[in-house]
PDB file of C-alpha atoms in Angstrom:
ATOM      1  CA  MET K  85      34.379  41.779 -52.949  1.00 49.00           C
ATOM      2  CA  GLN K  86      36.378  40.168 -54.832  1.00 53.00           C
ATOM      3  CA  HIS K  87      37.361  37.725 -51.653  1.00 59.00           C
ATOM      4  CA  ALA K  88      34.052  36.714 -51.055  1.00 82.00           C
ATOM      5  CA  PRO K  89      34.019  33.515 -53.053  1.00 89.00           C
ATOM      6  CA  PHE K  90      37.473  32.544 -51.727  1.00 90.00           C
ATOM      7  CA  VAL K  91      36.442  32.830 -48.230  1.00 91.00           C
ATOM      8  CA  ALA K  92      33.094  30.867 -49.005  1.00 92.00           C
ATOM      9  CA  TRP K  93      35.998  28.226 -49.939  1.00 93.00           C
ATOM     10  CA  LEU K  94      37.797  28.353 -46.869  1.00 92.00           C
ATOM     11  CA  MET K  95      34.911  27.715 -44.908  1.00 91.00           C
ATOM     12  CA  GLN K  96      33.767  24.656 -47.244  1.00 91.00           C
ATOM     13  CA  THR K  97      37.336  23.038 -46.465  1.00 89.00           C
ATOM     14  CA  GLY K  98      36.969  23.392 -42.599  1.00 88.00           C
ATOM     15  CA  GLY K  99      38.314  26.947 -42.043  1.00 92.00           C
ATOM     16  CA  VAL K 100      42.229  26.184 -42.800  1.00 94.00           C
ATOM     17  CA  ALA K 101      44.025  25.342 -45.676  1.00 94.00           C
ATOM     18  CA  HIS K 102      47.055  25.567 -47.878  1.00 93.00           C
ATOM     19  CA  THR K 103      47.612  28.195 -50.062  1.00 92.00           C
ATOM     20  CA  SER K 104      48.432  25.912 -53.057  1.00 92.00           C
ATOM     21  CA  ASP K 105      45.051  24.092 -52.661  1.00 92.00           C
ATOM     22  CA  ALA K 106      43.772  27.538 -53.278  1.00 93.00           C
ATOM     23  CA  ARG K 107      45.217  28.139 -56.422  1.00 92.00           C
ATOM     24  CA  ARG K 108      44.339  24.912 -57.578  1.00 92.00           C
ATOM     25  CA  ALA K 109      40.819  25.675 -56.522  1.00 93.00           C
ATOM     26  CA  GLY K 110      41.288  28.730 -58.698  1.00 92.00           C
ATOM     27  CA  TYR K 111      41.820  31.148 -55.932  1.00 92.00           C
ATOM     28  CA  GLY K 112      45.162  33.651 -57.416  1.00 89.00           C
ATOM     29  CA  THR K 113      47.667  35.181 -54.806  1.00 88.00           C
ATOM     30  CA  ARG K 114      45.695  38.649 -54.850  1.00 89.00           C
ATOM     31  CA  GLU K 115      42.641  36.953 -53.968  1.00 88.00           C
ATOM     32  CA  ILE K 116      44.149  35.629 -50.730  1.00 90.00           C
ATOM     33  CA  ALA K 117      45.977  38.864 -49.960  1.00 89.00           C
ATOM     34  CA  ASP K 118      42.592  40.870 -50.135  1.00 90.00           C
ATOM     35  CA  ALA K 119      41.188  38.294 -47.729  1.00 90.00           C
ATOM     36  CA  VAL K 120      43.600  39.082 -45.489  1.00 91.00           C
ATOM     37  CA  LEU K 121      44.126  43.041 -46.065  1.00 90.00           C
ATOM     38  CA  ARG K 122      40.195  42.945 -45.068  1.00 91.00           C
ATOM     39  CA  GLY K 123      40.526  40.730 -42.203  1.00 90.00           C
ATOM     40  CA  HIS K 124      38.322  38.024 -43.266  1.00 91.00           C
ATOM     41  CA  ALA K 125      41.156  35.511 -43.223  1.00 93.00           C
ATOM     42  CA  LEU K 126      44.847  35.034 -41.186  1.00 92.00           C
ATOM     43  CA  ARG K 127      48.213  33.847 -42.470  1.00 92.00           C
ATOM     44  CA  ILE K 128      49.706  30.592 -40.192  1.00 90.00           C
ATOM     45  CA  ARG K 129      53.215  29.629 -41.443  1.00 82.00           C
ATOM     46  CA  ARG K 130      54.010  30.548 -44.731  1.00 82.00           C
ATOM     47  CA  SER K 131      51.855  29.023 -46.951  1.00 90.00           C
ATOM     48  CA  TRP K 132      48.860  28.212 -44.488  1.00 94.00           C
ATOM     49  CA  ILE K 133      45.513  30.717 -44.629  1.00 94.00           C
ATOM     50  CA  ALA K 134      42.744  30.543 -42.294  1.00 94.00           C
ATOM     51  CA  VAL K 135      39.433  31.699 -42.019  1.00 93.00           C
ATOM     52  CA  ARG K 136      39.005  34.317 -39.342  1.00 90.00           C
ATOM     53  CA  GLY K 137      37.213  32.571 -36.257  1.00 89.00           C
ATOM     54  CA  ALA K 138      38.656  29.493 -37.042  1.00 91.00           C
ATOM     55  CA  ASP K 139      38.978  26.511 -34.621  1.00 92.00           C
ATOM     56  CA  ALA K 140      41.733  27.598 -32.431  1.00 93.00           C
ATOM     57  CA  ALA K 141      43.139  23.891 -31.654  1.00 94.00           C
ATOM     58  CA  THR K 142      43.424  23.631 -35.366  1.00 94.00           C
ATOM     59  CA  LEU K 143      45.344  26.569 -35.665  1.00 93.00           C
ATOM     60  CA  THR K 144      47.904  25.443 -33.350  1.00 92.00           C
ATOM     61  CA  ALA K 145      48.233  22.135 -34.349  1.00 93.00           C
ATOM     62  CA  VAL K 146      48.898  23.679 -38.327  1.00 93.00           C
ATOM     63  CA  ASP K 147      51.606  26.307 -36.517  1.00 90.00           C
ATOM     64  CA  VAL K 148      53.879  23.665 -35.170  1.00 89.00           C
ATOM     65  CA  GLY K 149      53.256  21.546 -38.223  1.00 89.00           C
ATOM     66  CA  GLY K 150      51.159  18.943 -37.151  1.00 92.00           C
ATOM     67  CA  ARG K 151      47.635  17.608 -36.879  1.00 95.00           C
ATOM     68  CA  LEU K 152      44.740  18.055 -34.557  1.00 96.00           C
ATOM     69  CA  THR K 153      44.234  14.661 -32.786  1.00 97.00           C
ATOM     70  CA  CYS K 154      43.589  12.513 -29.745  1.00 97.00           C
ATOM     71  CA  VAL K 155      41.055  13.948 -26.981  1.00 96.00           C
ATOM     72  CA  SER K 156      41.519  17.419 -29.117  1.00 96.00           C
ATOM     73  CA  ALA K 157      40.202  15.774 -32.069  1.00 96.00           C
ATOM     74  CA  LEU K 158      37.562  13.963 -30.475  1.00 95.00           C
ATOM     75  CA  ALA K 159      34.422  16.649 -30.356  1.00 93.00           C
ATOM     76  CA  PRO K 160      34.619  17.642 -34.140  1.00 92.00           C
ATOM     77  CA  LEU K 161      34.379  13.975 -34.699  1.00 94.00           C
ATOM     78  CA  GLY K 162      31.127  13.281 -32.515  1.00 92.00           C
ATOM     79  CA  MET K 163      32.881  11.060 -30.162  1.00 92.00           C
ATOM     80  CA  TRP K 164      32.773  11.356 -26.170  1.00 89.00           C
ATOM     81  CA  VAL K 165      35.491  13.836 -24.759  1.00 91.00           C
ATOM     82  CA  PRO K 166      36.656  12.499 -20.884  1.00 87.00           C
ATOM     83  CA  PRO K 167      36.276  15.227 -18.537  1.00 85.00           C
ATOM     84  CA  ALA K 168      39.272  14.939 -16.945  1.00 85.00           C
ATOM     85  CA  ALA K 169      40.742  15.000 -20.640  1.00 86.00           C
ATOM     86  CA  ALA K 170      38.550  18.080 -21.360  1.00 85.00           C
ATOM     87  CA  ALA K 171      39.680  19.907 -18.670  1.00 89.00           C
ATOM     88  CA  ASP K 172      43.522  19.344 -18.925  1.00 90.00           C
ATOM     89  CA  GLY K 173      43.462  22.098 -21.561  1.00 89.00           C
ATOM     90  CA  ARG K 174      46.404  21.042 -23.613  1.00 93.00           C
ATOM     91  CA  VAL K 175      45.981  20.547 -27.492  1.00 95.00           C
ATOM     92  CA  HIS K 176      46.993  17.010 -28.755  1.00 96.00           C
ATOM     93  CA  VAL K 177      48.938  17.151 -32.091  1.00 95.00           C
ATOM     94  CA  SER K 178      50.251  14.770 -34.250  1.00 95.00           C
ATOM     95  CA  VAL K 179      53.649  15.187 -35.854  1.00 91.00           C
ATOM     96  CA  ALA K 180      56.096  12.861 -37.617  1.00 84.00           C
ATOM     97  CA  PRO K 181      58.632  11.210 -36.214  1.00 79.00           C
ATOM     98  CA  ASN K 182      61.397  13.231 -38.015  1.00 76.00           C
ATOM     99  CA  ALA K 183      59.415  16.531 -37.395  1.00 73.00           C
ATOM    100  CA  SER K 184      61.629  19.202 -36.126  1.00 69.00           C
ATOM    101  CA  ARG K 185      61.256  20.004 -32.524  1.00 68.00           C
ATOM    102  CA  PHE K 186      58.967  22.697 -31.412  1.00 69.00           C
ATOM    103  CA  ALA K 187      58.277  24.125 -28.403  1.00 67.00           C
ATOM    104  CA  GLN K 188      55.597  22.655 -26.893  1.00 74.00           C
ATOM    105  CA  ALA K 189      54.069  24.426 -23.714  1.00 82.00           C
ATOM    106  CA  GLY K 190      50.466  23.772 -24.025  1.00 88.00           C
ATOM    107  CA  LEU K 191      50.783  20.665 -26.406  1.00 92.00           C
ATOM    108  CA  ARG K 192      50.282  16.787 -26.139  1.00 92.00           C
ATOM    109  CA  ALA K 193      52.653  16.138 -29.032  1.00 92.00           C
ATOM    110  CA  HIS K 194      52.038  12.650 -30.783  1.00 94.00           C
ATOM    111  CA  TRP K 195      55.316  11.223 -32.438  1.00 89.00           C
ATOM    112  CA  GLY K 196      53.702   7.709 -33.733  1.00 81.00           C
ATOM    113  CA  ALA K 197      52.332   7.078 -37.064  1.00 84.00           C
ATOM    114  CA  GLY K 198      48.884   5.899 -36.982  1.00 93.00           C
ATOM    115  CA  PRO K 199      47.553   2.530 -38.897  1.00 96.00           C
ATOM    116  CA  ALA K 200      45.738   5.013 -41.569  1.00 97.00           C
ATOM    117  CA  PRO K 201      47.611   6.879 -44.246  1.00 96.00           C
ATOM    118  CA  VAL K 202      46.577  10.721 -44.485  1.00 94.00           C
ATOM    119  CA  ALA K 203      47.072  13.396 -46.934  1.00 91.00           C
ATOM    120  CA  PRO K 204      50.287  15.265 -46.605  1.00 89.00           C
ATOM    121  CA  ARG K 205      48.351  18.526 -45.868  1.00 90.00           C
ATOM    122  CA  ALA K 206      45.493  17.408 -43.854  1.00 92.00           C
ATOM    123  CA  VAL K 207      44.847  19.491 -40.801  1.00 93.00           C
ATOM    124  CA  ARG K 208      43.060  16.652 -39.076  1.00 94.00           C
ATOM    125  CA  GLU K 209      44.115  13.333 -38.113  1.00 97.00           C
ATOM    126  CA  HIS K 210      41.794  10.475 -39.425  1.00 97.00           C
ATOM    127  CA  PRO K 211      39.387   8.300 -37.152  1.00 98.00           C
ATOM    128  CA  LEU K 212      41.170   5.458 -36.712  1.00 98.00           C
ATOM    129  CA  ASN K 213      44.429   7.508 -36.131  1.00 98.00           C
ATOM    130  CA  VAL K 214      42.900   9.222 -33.477  1.00 98.00           C
ATOM    131  CA  LEU K 215      41.662   6.407 -31.714  1.00 98.00           C
ATOM    132  CA  ALA K 216      44.934   4.948 -31.842  1.00 97.00           C
ATOM    133  CA  HIS K 217      46.722   8.139 -29.882  1.00 97.00           C
ATOM    134  CA  VAL K 218      43.790   7.528 -27.744  1.00 97.00           C
ATOM    135  CA  SER K 219      44.974   4.302 -26.402  1.00 96.00           C
ATOM    136  CA  GLU K 220      47.947   5.479 -25.789  1.00 94.00           C
ATOM    137  CA  CYS K 221      47.576   8.803 -24.407  1.00 94.00           C
ATOM    138  CA  LEU K 222      44.117   7.649 -21.746  1.00 93.00           C
ATOM    139  CA  GLU K 223      43.545   5.542 -19.049  1.00 89.00           C
ATOM    140  CA  LEU K 224      41.833   2.291 -20.504  1.00 87.00           C
ATOM    141  CA  VAL K 225      38.748   3.100 -18.932  1.00 81.00           C
ATOM    142  CA  ASP K 226      38.555   6.265 -20.784  1.00 87.00           C
ATOM    143  CA  ALA K 227      39.903   5.361 -23.683  1.00 91.00           C
ATOM    144  CA  LEU K 228      37.412   2.408 -23.815  1.00 89.00           C
ATOM    145  CA  ALA K 229      34.373   4.772 -23.837  1.00 85.00           C
ATOM    146  CA  VAL K 230      35.874   6.821 -26.245  1.00 91.00           C
ATOM    147  CA  TRP K 231      36.241   4.072 -28.781  1.00 94.00           C
ATOM    148  CA  GLU K 232      32.824   2.849 -27.757  1.00 87.00           C
ATOM    149  CA  SER K 233      31.622   6.240 -28.617  1.00 90.00           C
ATOM    150  CA  ALA K 234      32.634   5.985 -32.238  1.00 93.00           C
ATOM    151  CA  VAL K 235      31.125   2.662 -32.790  1.00 92.00           C
ATOM    152  CA  ASN K 236      27.668   4.177 -31.027  1.00 86.00           C
ATOM    153  CA  LYS K 237      28.604   7.150 -33.310  1.00 91.00           C
ATOM    154  CA  GLY K 238      28.252   4.938 -36.107  1.00 94.00           C
ATOM    155  CA  ILE K 239      31.955   6.599 -37.428  1.00 96.00           C
ATOM    156  CA  VAL K 240      33.958   3.513 -37.378  1.00 95.00           C
ATOM    157  CA  ALA K 241      32.426  -0.595 -37.205  1.00 94.00           C
ATOM    158  CA  PRO K 242      33.234  -3.086 -34.436  1.00 91.00           C
ATOM    159  CA  ALA K 243      34.459  -5.451 -37.563  1.00 91.00           C
ATOM    160  CA  VAL K 244      36.440  -2.791 -38.744  1.00 95.00           C
ATOM    161  CA  LEU K 245      38.255  -2.136 -35.348  1.00 95.00           C
ATOM    162  CA  ARG K 246      39.108  -5.873 -35.313  1.00 93.00           C
ATOM    163  CA  ARG K 247      40.452  -5.997 -38.882  1.00 96.00           C
ATOM    164  CA  VAL K 248      42.699  -2.585 -38.359  1.00 97.00           C
ATOM    165  CA  LYS K 249      46.609  -3.525 -37.900  1.00 96.00           C
ATOM    166  CA  TRP K 250      47.159  -1.779 -34.951  1.00 97.00           C
ATOM    167  CA  ARG K 251      50.696  -1.223 -33.851  1.00 93.00           C
ATOM    168  CA  SER K 252      50.372  -1.208 -30.104  1.00 94.00           C
ATOM    169  CA  VAL K 253      49.003  -3.844 -27.293  1.00 95.00           C
ATOM    170  CA  ARG K 254      46.424  -1.342 -26.084  1.00 94.00           C
ATOM    171  CA  GLY K 255      44.861  -0.969 -29.577  1.00 96.00           C
ATOM    172  CA  ARG K 256      44.638  -4.281 -30.008  1.00 95.00           C
ATOM    173  CA  GLN K 257      43.260  -4.970 -26.401  1.00 93.00           C
ATOM    174  CA  LEU K 258      40.919  -2.022 -27.131  1.00 93.00           C
ATOM    175  CA  ALA K 259      39.436  -3.508 -30.242  1.00 94.00           C
ATOM    176  CA  GLU K 260      38.539  -6.440 -28.841  1.00 90.00           C
ATOM    177  CA  ALA K 261      37.024  -5.345 -25.606  1.00 89.00           C
ATOM    178  CA  THR K 262      35.308  -2.560 -28.228  1.00 88.00           C
ATOM    179  CA  SER K 263      33.791  -5.607 -30.260  1.00 84.00           C
ATOM    180  CA  VAL K 264      32.795  -7.529 -26.980  1.00 82.00           C
ATOM    181  CA  LEU K 265      30.784  -5.116 -25.403  1.00 79.00           C
ATOM    182  CA  SER K 266      29.140  -4.530 -29.453  1.00 74.00           C
ATOM    183  CA  ASP K 267      28.561  -7.901 -30.293  1.00 65.00           C
ATOM    184  CA  SER K 268      27.530  -9.940 -26.989  1.00 64.00           C
ATOM    185  CA  GLY K 269      28.325  -7.369 -23.725  1.00 76.00           C
ATOM    186  CA  LEU K 270      29.894  -7.795 -20.637  1.00 81.00           C
ATOM    187  CA  GLU K 271      27.737 -10.360 -19.301  1.00 87.00           C
ATOM    188  CA  THR K 272      27.727 -12.579 -22.053  1.00 84.00           C
ATOM    189  CA  HIS K 273      31.642 -12.347 -22.517  1.00 83.00           C
ATOM    190  CA  ALA K 274      31.885 -13.925 -18.700  1.00 91.00           C
ATOM    191  CA  CYS K 275      29.587 -16.253 -18.715  1.00 92.00           C
ATOM    192  CA  HIS K 276      31.393 -17.700 -21.599  1.00 87.00           C
ATOM    193  CA  ALA K 277      34.673 -17.693 -20.173  1.00 92.00           C
ATOM    194  CA  LEU K 278      33.574 -19.295 -17.003  1.00 95.00           C
ATOM    195  CA  ARG K 279      31.573 -21.902 -18.599  1.00 94.00           C
ATOM    196  CA  ALA K 280      34.814 -22.707 -20.344  1.00 94.00           C
ATOM    197  CA  LEU K 281      36.541 -23.722 -17.023  1.00 96.00           C
ATOM    198  CA  GLY K 282      33.746 -26.130 -16.742  1.00 97.00           C
ATOM    199  CA  LEU K 283      31.422 -24.153 -14.035  1.00 97.00           C
ATOM    200  CA  ALA K 284      27.757 -24.442 -14.205  1.00 96.00           C
ATOM    201  CA  VAL K 285      26.695 -20.839 -14.550  1.00 96.00           C
ATOM    202  CA  ARG K 286      23.488 -19.002 -15.370  1.00 95.00           C
ATOM    203  CA  GLN K 287      22.297 -15.376 -16.532  1.00 92.00           C
ATOM    204  CA  GLN K 288      19.841 -13.060 -14.951  1.00 91.00           C
ATOM    205  CA  VAL K 289      18.709 -15.301 -12.237  1.00 95.00           C
ATOM    206  CA  TRP K 290      15.844 -13.490  -9.751  1.00 96.00           C
ATOM    207  CA  ILE K 291      16.850 -13.193  -6.016  1.00 97.00           C
ATOM    208  CA  ALA K 292      16.089 -10.958  -3.143  1.00 95.00           C
ATOM    209  CA  GLY K 293      13.615  -9.187  -5.770  1.00 93.00           C
ATOM    210  CA  GLN K 294      16.197  -8.763  -8.706  1.00 93.00           C
ATOM    211  CA  PRO K 295      18.223 -10.188 -11.307  1.00 93.00           C
ATOM    212  CA  VAL K 296      22.033 -10.867 -10.902  1.00 95.00           C
ATOM    213  CA  ASP K 297      23.982 -11.273 -13.260  1.00 92.00           C
ATOM    214  CA  LEU K 298      25.667 -14.667 -13.022  1.00 95.00           C
ATOM    215  CA  LEU K 299      25.173 -17.288 -10.926  1.00 97.00           C
ATOM    216  CA  VAL K 300      27.806 -19.783 -10.318  1.00 98.00           C
ATOM    217  CA  GLY K 301      26.439 -23.302  -8.854  1.00 97.00           C
ATOM    218  CA  GLU K 302      23.476 -22.735  -6.234  1.00 97.00           C
ATOM    219  CA  ARG K 303      25.312 -19.811  -3.931  1.00 97.00           C
ATOM    220  CA  LEU K 304      27.878 -17.719  -5.842  1.00 98.00           C
ATOM    221  CA  VAL K 305      26.808 -14.460  -7.199  1.00 98.00           C
ATOM    222  CA  VAL K 306      28.533 -12.479  -9.815  1.00 97.00           C
ATOM    223  CA  GLN K 307      27.534  -9.145 -10.468  1.00 95.00           C
ATOM    224  CA  LEU K 308      29.298  -7.229 -13.382  1.00 91.00           C
ATOM    225  CA  ASP K 309      29.441  -3.222 -13.531  1.00 86.00           C
ATOM    226  CA  GLY K 310      28.941  -1.076 -17.096  1.00 72.00           C
ATOM    227  CA  GLY K 311      29.470   2.069 -17.301  1.00 59.00           C
ATOM    228  CA  HIS K 312      25.845   3.003 -15.402  1.00 51.00           C
ATOM    229  CA  HIS K 313      26.617   1.319 -12.213  1.00 48.00           C
ATOM    230  CA  LEU K 314      29.210   4.751 -11.761  1.00 59.00           C
ATOM    231  CA  GLU K 315      26.001   6.616 -11.020  1.00 71.00           C
ATOM    232  CA  LYS K 316      25.240   7.064  -7.375  1.00 79.00           C
ATOM    233  CA  LYS K 317      21.697   6.340  -7.349  1.00 81.00           C
ATOM    234  CA  GLN K 318      22.240   2.651  -9.610  1.00 82.00           C
ATOM    235  CA  ARG K 319      25.373   2.032  -6.925  1.00 85.00           C
ATOM    236  CA  ARG K 320      23.175   2.355  -3.886  1.00 89.00           C
ATOM    237  CA  ARG K 321      20.493   0.107  -5.243  1.00 90.00           C
ATOM    238  CA  ASP K 322      23.812  -2.388  -5.955  1.00 91.00           C
ATOM    239  CA  ILE K 323      24.721  -1.702  -2.578  1.00 92.00           C
ATOM    240  CA  THR K 324      21.183  -2.836  -0.978  1.00 94.00           C
ATOM    241  CA  HIS K 325      20.956  -5.688  -3.242  1.00 95.00           C
ATOM    242  CA  ASP K 326      24.364  -7.191  -2.618  1.00 95.00           C
ATOM    243  CA  SER K 327      23.503  -6.692   1.380  1.00 96.00           C
ATOM    244  CA  ARG K 328      20.238  -9.074   0.680  1.00 96.00           C
ATOM    245  CA  LEU K 329      21.687 -11.625  -0.717  1.00 97.00           C
ATOM    246  CA  ARG K 330      24.606 -12.206   1.889  1.00 97.00           C
ATOM    247  CA  LEU K 331      21.734 -11.941   4.619  1.00 97.00           C
ATOM    248  CA  MET K 332      20.429 -14.849   2.537  1.00 97.00           C
ATOM    249  CA  GLY K 333      23.767 -16.939   2.695  1.00 97.00           C
ATOM    250  CA  TYR K 334      24.885 -15.907  -1.118  1.00 98.00           C
ATOM    251  CA  THR K 335      28.682 -15.229  -1.724  1.00 98.00           C
ATOM    252  CA  VAL K 336      28.708 -11.884  -3.427  1.00 98.00           C
ATOM    253  CA  PHE K 337      31.391 -10.483  -5.812  1.00 98.00           C
ATOM    254  CA  ARG K 338      30.994  -7.522  -7.910  1.00 96.00           C
ATOM    255  CA  PHE K 339      33.589  -6.519 -10.924  1.00 95.00           C
ATOM    256  CA  ASP K 340      33.842  -3.427 -12.903  1.00 89.00           C
ATOM    257  CA  TYR K 341      33.812  -4.050 -16.971  1.00 83.00           C
ATOM    258  CA  HIS K 342      37.667  -2.968 -17.030  1.00 85.00           C
ATOM    259  CA  GLN K 343      38.404  -5.871 -14.823  1.00 90.00           C
ATOM    260  CA  VAL K 344      36.903  -8.208 -16.659  1.00 89.00           C
ATOM    261  CA  LEU K 345      37.769  -6.845 -20.196  1.00 86.00           C
ATOM    262  CA  PHE K 346      41.792  -6.182 -19.357  1.00 88.00           C
ATOM    263  CA  ASP K 347      42.103  -8.211 -15.860  1.00 91.00           C
ATOM    264  CA  TRP K 348      40.590 -11.193 -16.589  1.00 94.00           C
ATOM    265  CA  ALA K 349      43.162 -13.463 -14.401  1.00 95.00           C
ATOM    266  CA  HIS K 350      42.206 -11.556 -11.479  1.00 97.00           C
ATOM    267  CA  VAL K 351      38.393 -12.255 -12.077  1.00 97.00           C
ATOM    268  CA  GLU K 352      39.065 -15.771 -12.851  1.00 97.00           C
ATOM    269  CA  SER K 353      41.373 -16.551  -9.599  1.00 98.00           C
ATOM    270  CA  VAL K 354      38.717 -15.103  -7.278  1.00 98.00           C
ATOM    271  CA  ILE K 355      35.918 -17.650  -8.920  1.00 98.00           C
ATOM    272  CA  THR K 356      37.801 -20.208  -9.019  1.00 98.00           C
ATOM    273  CA  THR K 357      39.096 -19.863  -5.340  1.00 98.00           C
ATOM    274  CA  ALA K 358      35.651 -19.224  -4.421  1.00 98.00           C
ATOM    275  CA  VAL K 359      34.835 -22.507  -6.305  1.00 98.00           C
ATOM    276  CA  ALA K 360      37.585 -24.211  -4.709  1.00 98.00           C
ATOM    277  CA  GLN K 361      36.667 -23.319  -1.160  1.00 98.00           C
ATOM    278  CA  GLY K 362      32.692 -24.584  -2.068  1.00 98.00           C
ATOM    279  CA  LEU K 363      30.966 -21.363  -1.775  1.00 97.00           C
ATOM    280  CA  HIS K 364      28.741 -22.152  -4.606  1.00 96.00           C
ATOM    281  CA  ALA K 365      27.147 -24.986  -3.506  1.00 95.00           C
TER     282      ALA K 365
END
């Protein structure tokens, strides 16, 4: 059973390792070969070894000379995985820009490097690089939800996200949006932006039995939908409350968090136009 210590070491490394790392850990060619011969390990490419039953997606990444990243790296890191992205089934792999081409059937290749350096033989990307690839791969709403989950799970702090030198506009947008949601919340962010225009804005004013998010002047209600508003029961309550407000003579506008964080120009235009029409008085 001379292979047993080697297999235990291999499992501790995450199930996949380069043979040179195994030799540095004190395991010789004979021990590695014995583990393979007995079916406890298998070879991937020429110099990689994996424990039997290792994560299939990681093996796929190693097999093409890349690292697991983006959607495929979320669950191992404890981040939220968007259902549509999970259902896609492709393995997301980061590869060096100068890497040789390979068959990409069943793969989603990410050729760009992330902001964080990674060890040459790492099999999974750094969490910050995973977030960078997510920012470029998913719709903004799903990407923001993933970034929020990284903060909520304690994987990365909002202050860290703000200081990272993101290489894309989307990365910078998501870092700012995640910080807003973590630090002050969607409602406070919108309130500050509207007050900066000189508007009289109050938060959480009770009207028709429920609080409204923002009341501009006396008659203009602005409701802001976060993720929980996507639930059917909550959505029905929102529609019922909006109907009551309109019957009481209020003008009601409802915006989702994608609009507030990524399309503020539209939100501002709607509200300022309503004020110009006197709908707030």
